[in-house]
């Protein structure tokens, strides 16, 4: 059993799935992969099953009945990975926005340098985003500032989705109480890690916009984040014990 697993949630990633799996497995350090697919109509899961014949001990698939959001896909994956006793549990997108070459740096930040959470951060050495239209870069950067302001967390890239967690962190957080289903899930996970006093470090990465497949970003995801963050902060002030 390897001690690190990369969780990749997928919805219609047929154009990326095989390449991302092969890329992760070609890295110097050997990590396992768990794909959490939400019954993608494009047959992403079928492709994963084919690949599992080639990587029987290291590639795993969890299939859910329909599109239920990135947050709940990760919660599902976290619980699965904790049950299997992995020590280092990663979040990564399927679309190559997160470069698999950075996995080892995130891993070292936790394993070697003793941090509990390592965030692949776009905003600690300027703005490291490639191919996003200017308005999206601005929106993401502003969102990160906004979250920093409201929550008080000393984290530059609060919405980052490229993260390595030590299993202790995920065990300490009550995963059944995570409220957000969309991208705000990323903020909530960091906030809860922060409230619990875990050591969080940001590792600079370059984020590249997807070149294949389609985006799942939507207006409801954004409004969940804008109002949800304030609610989350207020709840933490009045309800400290529950975190
Ligand atoms: N299982 C599951 N995966 C999802 C869901 N929504 C998004 N994903 C996956 O989560 C990852 C991030 O989603 P993206 O669509 O790339 O979101 P984004 O990076 O904000 O937007 P673009 O890169 O512009 O598409 C990808 O691997 C998606 O396939 C969902 O509801 N369920
Ligand atoms: Mg993406």
PDB file of C-alpha atoms and ligand atoms in Angstrom, residues 8-13 16 35-40 44 62 64 66-74 92-98 122 132 136 181-183 186 207-218 221, ligand 1:
ATOM      1  CA  UNK A   8      -9.469  13.360  -8.812  1.00  0.00           C
ATOM      2  CA  UNK A   9     -13.178  14.177  -9.114  1.00  0.00           C
ATOM      3  CA  UNK A  10     -14.438  13.901 -12.660  1.00  0.00           C
ATOM      4  CA  UNK A  11     -17.449  14.961 -14.636  1.00  0.00           C
ATOM      5  CA  UNK A  12     -17.115  14.578 -18.407  1.00  0.00           C
ATOM      6  CA  UNK A  13     -13.333  14.419 -18.542  1.00  0.00           C
ATOM      7  CA  UNK A  16      -8.239  14.340 -20.068  1.00  0.00           C
ATOM      8  CA  UNK A  35     -11.200   8.837  -9.411  1.00  0.00           C
ATOM      9  CA  UNK A  36     -14.607   9.924  -8.103  1.00  0.00           C
ATOM     10  CA  UNK A  37     -16.870  10.052 -11.131  1.00  0.00           C
ATOM     11  CA  UNK A  38     -20.442  11.328 -11.099  1.00  0.00           C
ATOM     12  CA  UNK A  39     -21.811   9.076 -13.830  1.00  0.00           C
ATOM     13  CA  UNK A  40     -20.289  11.215 -16.599  1.00  0.00           C
ATOM     14  CA  UNK A  44     -15.152   8.796 -18.294  1.00  0.00           C
ATOM     15  CA  UNK A  62     -15.720   5.343  -7.044  1.00  0.00           C
ATOM     16  CA  UNK A  64     -21.769   8.078  -7.890  1.00  0.00           C
ATOM     17  CA  UNK A  66     -25.223  11.709 -10.850  1.00  0.00           C
ATOM     18  CA  UNK A  67     -23.551  15.109 -10.742  1.00  0.00           C
ATOM     19  CA  UNK A  68     -23.555  16.066  -7.060  1.00  0.00           C
ATOM     20  CA  UNK A  69     -20.841  18.710  -6.940  1.00  0.00           C
ATOM     21  CA  UNK A  70     -17.119  18.795  -6.442  1.00  0.00           C
ATOM     22  CA  UNK A  71     -17.303  19.202  -2.657  1.00  0.00           C
ATOM     23  CA  UNK A  72     -19.341  16.078  -2.013  1.00  0.00           C
ATOM     24  CA  UNK A  73     -17.171  14.140  -4.474  1.00  0.00           C
ATOM     25  CA  UNK A  74     -14.120  15.024  -2.383  1.00  0.00           C
ATOM     26  CA  UNK A  92      -6.323  17.573  -7.878  1.00  0.00           C
ATOM     27  CA  UNK A  93      -8.368  18.489 -10.972  1.00  0.00           C
ATOM     28  CA  UNK A  94      -8.491  16.231 -14.019  1.00  0.00           C
ATOM     29  CA  UNK A  95      -7.991  19.009 -16.566  1.00  0.00           C
ATOM     30  CA  UNK A  96      -4.222  19.669 -16.184  1.00  0.00           C
ATOM     31  CA  UNK A  97      -4.791  23.033 -14.513  1.00  0.00           C
ATOM     32  CA  UNK A  98      -2.821  21.398 -11.722  1.00  0.00           C
ATOM     33  CA  UNK A 122      -1.283  30.717  -7.466  1.00  0.00           C
ATOM     34  CA  UNK A 132      -7.411  32.556 -18.058  1.00  0.00           C
ATOM     35  CA  UNK A 136     -11.519  35.405 -14.473  1.00  0.00           C
ATOM     36  CA  UNK A 181     -20.979  21.522  -2.395  1.00  0.00           C
ATOM     37  CA  UNK A 182     -19.336  23.767  -5.039  1.00  0.00           C
ATOM     38  CA  UNK A 183     -16.010  25.584  -5.099  1.00  0.00           C
ATOM     39  CA  UNK A 186     -12.213  24.570  -0.934  1.00  0.00           C
ATOM     40  CA  UNK A 207      -2.069  27.141 -12.815  1.00  0.00           C
ATOM     41  CA  UNK A 208      -2.962  26.657 -16.478  1.00  0.00           C
ATOM     42  CA  UNK A 209      -6.508  26.880 -17.811  1.00  0.00           C
ATOM     43  CA  UNK A 210      -7.938  23.694 -19.240  1.00  0.00           C
ATOM     44  CA  UNK A 211      -7.324  23.198 -22.964  1.00  0.00           C
ATOM     45  CA  UNK A 212      -9.606  20.145 -23.330  1.00  0.00           C
ATOM     46  CA  UNK A 213     -13.097  19.374 -22.088  1.00  0.00           C
ATOM     47  CA  UNK A 214     -15.624  21.829 -20.683  1.00  0.00           C
ATOM     48  CA  UNK A 215     -15.847  23.999 -17.600  1.00  0.00           C
ATOM     49  CA  UNK A 216     -18.358  23.353 -14.823  1.00  0.00           C
ATOM     50  CA  UNK A 217     -18.158  26.815 -13.293  1.00  0.00           C
ATOM     51  CA  UNK A 218     -21.578  28.460 -12.799  1.00  0.00           C
ATOM     52  CA  UNK A 221     -21.330  28.196  -7.479  1.00  0.00           C
TER      53      UNK A 221
HETATM   54  N1  LIG B   1     -17.334  14.094  -9.476  1.00  0.00           N
HETATM   55  C1  LIG B   1     -17.507  15.394  -9.808  1.00  0.00           C
HETATM   56  N2  LIG B   1     -16.480  16.094 -10.340  1.00  0.00           N
HETATM   57  C2  LIG B   1     -16.690  17.393 -10.671  1.00  0.00           C
HETATM   58  C3  LIG B   1     -17.926  18.055 -10.479  1.00  0.00           C
HETATM   59  N3  LIG B   1     -17.798  19.355 -10.897  1.00  0.00           N
HETATM   60  C4  LIG B   1     -16.517  19.483 -11.333  1.00  0.00           C
HETATM   61  N4  LIG B   1     -15.853  18.306 -11.205  1.00  0.00           N
HETATM   62  C5  LIG B   1     -14.427  18.018 -11.504  1.00  0.00           C
HETATM   63  O1  LIG B   1     -13.666  18.861 -10.666  1.00  0.00           O
HETATM   64  C6  LIG B   1     -12.511  19.329 -11.329  1.00  0.00           C
HETATM   65  C7  LIG B   1     -12.554  20.868 -11.413  1.00  0.00           C
HETATM   66  O2  LIG B   1     -13.627  21.278 -12.235  1.00  0.00           O
HETATM   67  P1  LIG B   1     -13.464  22.283 -13.467  1.00  0.00           P
HETATM   68  O3  LIG B   1     -14.642  22.193 -14.350  1.00  0.00           O
HETATM   69  O4  LIG B   1     -12.127  22.104 -14.083  1.00  0.00           O
HETATM   70  O5  LIG B   1     -13.541  23.639 -12.727  1.00  0.00           O
HETATM   71  P2  LIG B   1     -12.664  24.902 -12.923  1.00  0.00           P
HETATM   72  O6  LIG B   1     -11.237  24.492 -12.906  1.00  0.00           O
HETATM   73  O7  LIG B   1     -13.099  25.923 -11.944  1.00  0.00           O
HETATM   74  O8  LIG B   1     -13.127  25.411 -14.339  1.00  0.00           O
HETATM   75  P3  LIG B   1     -12.486  25.158 -15.782  1.00  0.00           P
HETATM   76  O9  LIG B   1     -11.107  24.666 -15.612  1.00  0.00           O
HETATM   77  O10 LIG B   1     -12.623  26.445 -16.473  1.00  0.00           O
HETATM   78  O11 LIG B   1     -13.325  24.088 -16.393  1.00  0.00           O
HETATM   79  C8  LIG B   1     -12.506  18.653 -12.700  1.00  0.00           C
HETATM   80  O12 LIG B   1     -11.729  17.487 -12.620  1.00  0.00           O
HETATM   81  C9  LIG B   1     -13.989  18.336 -12.910  1.00  0.00           C
HETATM   82  O13 LIG B   1     -14.187  17.231 -13.789  1.00  0.00           O
HETATM   83  C10 LIG B   1     -19.015  17.274  -9.928  1.00  0.00           C
HETATM   84  O14 LIG B   1     -20.132  17.729  -9.721  1.00  0.00           O
HETATM   85  N5  LIG B   1     -18.738  15.968  -9.610  1.00  0.00           N
END
